[in-house]
XYZ file of C-alpha atoms in Angstrom:
255
model
C 96.772 113.126 115.681
C 98.610 111.189 118.405
C 100.221 107.808 117.935
C 97.798 106.438 120.515
C 94.749 106.905 118.295
C 96.291 106.902 114.833
C 95.166 103.898 112.797
C 97.913 102.874 110.402
C 96.640 101.083 107.335
C 99.250 98.426 106.614
C 98.988 94.835 105.343
C 99.046 93.615 108.938
C 97.994 89.978 109.362
C 99.139 86.705 110.908
C 98.842 83.277 109.299
C 96.789 80.979 111.549
C 96.969 77.805 109.457
C 97.459 76.771 105.849
C 96.972 73.818 103.513
C 97.169 73.226 99.767
C 93.498 74.241 99.547
C 93.210 77.243 101.851
C 94.940 79.738 104.110
C 93.417 81.227 107.268
C 94.748 84.490 108.662
C 93.977 86.929 111.434
C 93.850 90.467 110.097
C 94.274 93.655 112.060
C 92.031 96.728 111.850
C 91.697 98.880 109.775
C 93.087 96.669 107.039
C 90.808 96.463 103.995
C 90.200 92.892 102.828
C 89.770 93.530 99.101
C 91.016 96.373 96.854
C 88.646 99.317 96.342
C 88.603 102.135 93.801
C 91.167 104.036 95.850
C 94.633 103.300 94.539
C 97.617 102.759 96.787
C 95.704 101.399 99.798
C 97.153 98.357 101.504
C 94.806 95.351 101.452
C 94.784 91.857 102.873
C 94.477 90.373 99.401
C 97.546 92.225 98.158
C 99.500 91.073 101.198
C 98.486 87.470 100.559
C 99.415 87.772 96.906
C 102.902 88.830 97.962
C 103.149 86.049 100.539
C 101.950 83.372 98.114
C 103.595 84.753 94.965
C 105.341 81.470 94.136
C 102.126 79.448 94.488
C 100.182 81.961 92.403
C 102.731 81.654 89.592
C 102.076 77.927 89.747
C 98.305 78.162 89.439
C 96.897 79.184 92.829
C 93.894 81.521 92.545
C 92.940 83.254 95.775
C 89.287 83.689 96.734
C 88.250 85.371 99.997
C 85.468 83.404 101.690
C 84.404 85.586 104.625
C 84.952 89.304 104.227
C 85.280 91.479 107.290
C 84.771 95.232 107.502
C 88.052 97.138 107.514
C 87.492 98.085 111.156
C 86.767 94.496 112.224
C 89.759 92.358 113.143
C 90.072 88.583 113.213
C 89.759 85.388 111.186
C 89.575 85.533 107.402
C 89.492 82.352 105.322
C 90.889 82.372 101.785
C 90.563 79.511 99.298
C 93.501 78.732 97.025
C 91.576 77.271 94.093
C 88.085 77.219 92.571
C 86.968 73.831 93.908
C 87.832 74.816 97.492
C 86.077 78.170 97.028
C 82.943 76.393 95.763
C 82.929 74.008 98.731
C 83.366 76.811 101.267
C 80.778 79.029 99.592
C 78.230 76.183 99.519
C 78.763 75.703 103.244
C 78.210 79.435 103.787
C 75.004 79.408 101.706
C 73.672 76.411 103.625
C 74.473 78.077 106.962
C 76.805 75.224 107.849
C 79.444 77.643 109.117
C 79.772 78.577 112.791
C 81.111 82.102 113.310
C 82.153 83.436 116.678
C 82.880 87.085 117.475
C 84.011 89.064 120.477
C 82.662 92.581 120.912
C 82.813 95.371 123.464
C 79.374 96.856 124.048
C 78.607 100.188 125.667
C 76.836 100.133 129.022
C 75.580 97.301 131.224
C 72.885 95.069 129.688
C 70.237 93.700 132.053
C 70.677 90.273 130.491
C 73.519 87.748 130.556
C 72.375 86.073 127.336
C 69.912 87.171 124.689
C 68.923 86.143 121.159
C 67.894 88.963 118.827
C 65.553 87.800 116.050
C 64.886 91.026 114.170
C 64.872 91.530 110.366
C 67.434 93.911 108.895
C 67.296 96.002 105.726
C 68.899 99.063 104.185
C 67.760 102.240 105.913
C 67.253 103.920 102.522
C 64.333 101.573 101.836
C 62.255 103.305 104.525
C 63.690 106.813 104.858
C 66.282 109.221 103.582
C 69.754 108.278 104.719
C 72.979 110.280 104.615
C 74.901 106.981 104.731
C 73.960 104.770 101.799
C 75.175 101.534 103.410
C 73.513 102.031 106.799
C 71.256 99.169 107.838
C 68.497 99.077 110.430
C 65.942 96.777 112.004
C 62.777 96.968 109.898
C 59.736 94.723 109.280
C 60.482 94.586 105.542
C 64.067 93.488 106.107
C 65.607 90.015 105.783
C 65.636 87.444 108.568
C 68.504 88.160 110.972
C 69.318 86.278 114.166
C 72.167 87.037 116.589
C 73.016 85.542 119.991
C 74.840 87.666 122.583
C 76.511 86.300 125.746
C 78.118 88.554 128.363
C 81.596 87.233 129.229
C 82.887 89.986 131.490
C 81.592 93.315 132.729
C 83.801 96.380 133.086
C 83.139 99.860 134.369
C 80.987 101.323 131.601
C 81.340 98.415 129.164
C 80.987 94.686 128.731
C 82.824 92.068 126.693
C 80.401 89.779 124.880
C 80.635 86.691 122.719
C 78.463 87.011 119.637
C 77.139 84.165 117.507
C 75.377 85.324 114.340
C 73.034 82.703 112.918
C 72.587 84.636 109.676
C 75.017 86.796 107.746
C 73.451 90.161 106.967
C 75.398 93.339 106.353
C 76.457 94.971 109.665
C 74.211 92.466 111.471
C 76.022 92.384 114.811
C 76.380 96.147 114.942
C 72.722 96.761 114.025
C 71.409 94.283 116.580
C 73.715 95.706 119.257
C 72.309 99.165 118.562
C 68.756 97.776 118.645
C 69.477 96.344 122.099
C 70.499 99.824 123.248
C 74.142 98.852 123.710
C 76.048 99.752 120.527
C 79.608 98.630 120.014
C 82.286 100.904 121.410
C 83.915 102.906 118.605
C 81.117 102.362 116.081
C 80.961 105.469 113.895
C 77.688 104.521 112.175
C 75.638 102.740 114.849
C 77.131 104.443 117.895
C 76.158 107.763 119.513
C 76.011 109.797 116.277
C 76.171 108.681 112.641
C 77.692 112.060 111.755
C 80.979 110.734 113.096
C 81.165 108.395 110.103
C 80.737 111.231 107.617
C 83.160 113.483 109.497
C 85.736 110.714 109.631
C 85.570 110.308 105.858
C 85.983 114.048 105.362
C 88.662 114.892 107.921
C 89.737 111.767 109.816
C 89.859 111.047 113.533
C 89.357 113.987 115.896
C 89.382 114.825 119.588
C 85.584 115.151 119.640
C 85.237 111.644 118.220
C 87.715 110.292 120.752
C 85.686 111.703 123.639
C 82.472 110.039 122.431
C 83.604 106.864 120.677
C 86.521 105.926 122.970
C 88.133 103.789 120.252
C 89.176 104.777 116.713
C 87.549 101.638 115.331
C 84.519 99.513 116.161
C 85.227 96.997 118.934
C 84.440 93.872 116.931
C 86.725 90.869 116.483
C 86.080 87.668 114.489
C 87.359 85.161 117.038
C 86.547 81.843 115.375
C 85.346 80.171 112.211
C 84.281 76.532 111.966
C 83.017 74.491 109.015
C 82.991 71.058 107.451
C 85.343 70.584 104.494
C 84.946 67.199 102.903
C 85.336 64.697 105.730
C 87.267 67.093 107.939
C 85.900 69.621 110.433
C 88.037 72.742 110.210
C 88.231 75.382 112.926
C 90.343 78.512 113.195
C 90.760 80.766 116.233
C 92.255 84.246 116.637
C 92.774 85.705 120.147
C 91.247 89.103 120.856
C 93.173 91.834 119.024
C 95.827 93.653 121.046
C 94.203 97.081 120.751
C 90.970 95.742 122.266
C 92.850 93.937 125.030
C 94.667 97.169 125.856
C 91.403 99.116 125.862
C 89.794 96.726 128.355
C 92.890 96.773 130.578
C 92.274 100.450 131.336
C 88.937 99.764 133.061
C 88.164 97.925 136.314
C 86.428 94.581 136.078
C 83.080 94.299 137.821
C 82.085 91.264 139.850
C 79.091 89.340 138.586
């Protein structure tokens, strides 16, 4: 496996802003946000615990507010105590949080802006599924609304700004697939879901590289905005370097 496509799993993140109540960071991919059953894996939470060790000794209790998939980069908000966590979680439940993403979609959509209002549910509820967490658009699913805006077109791809109005599992990726323009690098919702299973079994391969183009899904949490008490908080993370480098290899198309 070459250095160009190897994804190193390290506690790689940058602090965007911090207060006594919260810390906002921009995480890289494929960093896992929260520990799993697999021991020894680097996680964002473990990295934050090391960074804030002194505060934790003095009573700080970290609580991750918005969890991103390991292969999604960008803004993650973490509360430092229970009252802040409750306030942030209430805002999330009331849909008072504005989330902004950047994504690279395969192909050239016929639209410049579109709103997808299609319910999403677990694929296993309607059919057999080799991937237990795979979601899909289905009538019996939960309300799911996503807005897509094309920012720039490239040869074979387009950079879009995505504004999810609801927060379903894999929502952006499912709606992108439903539109016929899945995210570049998406192992589940891209050209073949078998890539996801193969990646688990044997890791990244040349055949995946030729079809997926990127070793991770091209999705980046660019911004997060919410009211906290009397203050409107907003955090912003520029597009991740690996996605910038990917786009730089392709000619821009005029509108």
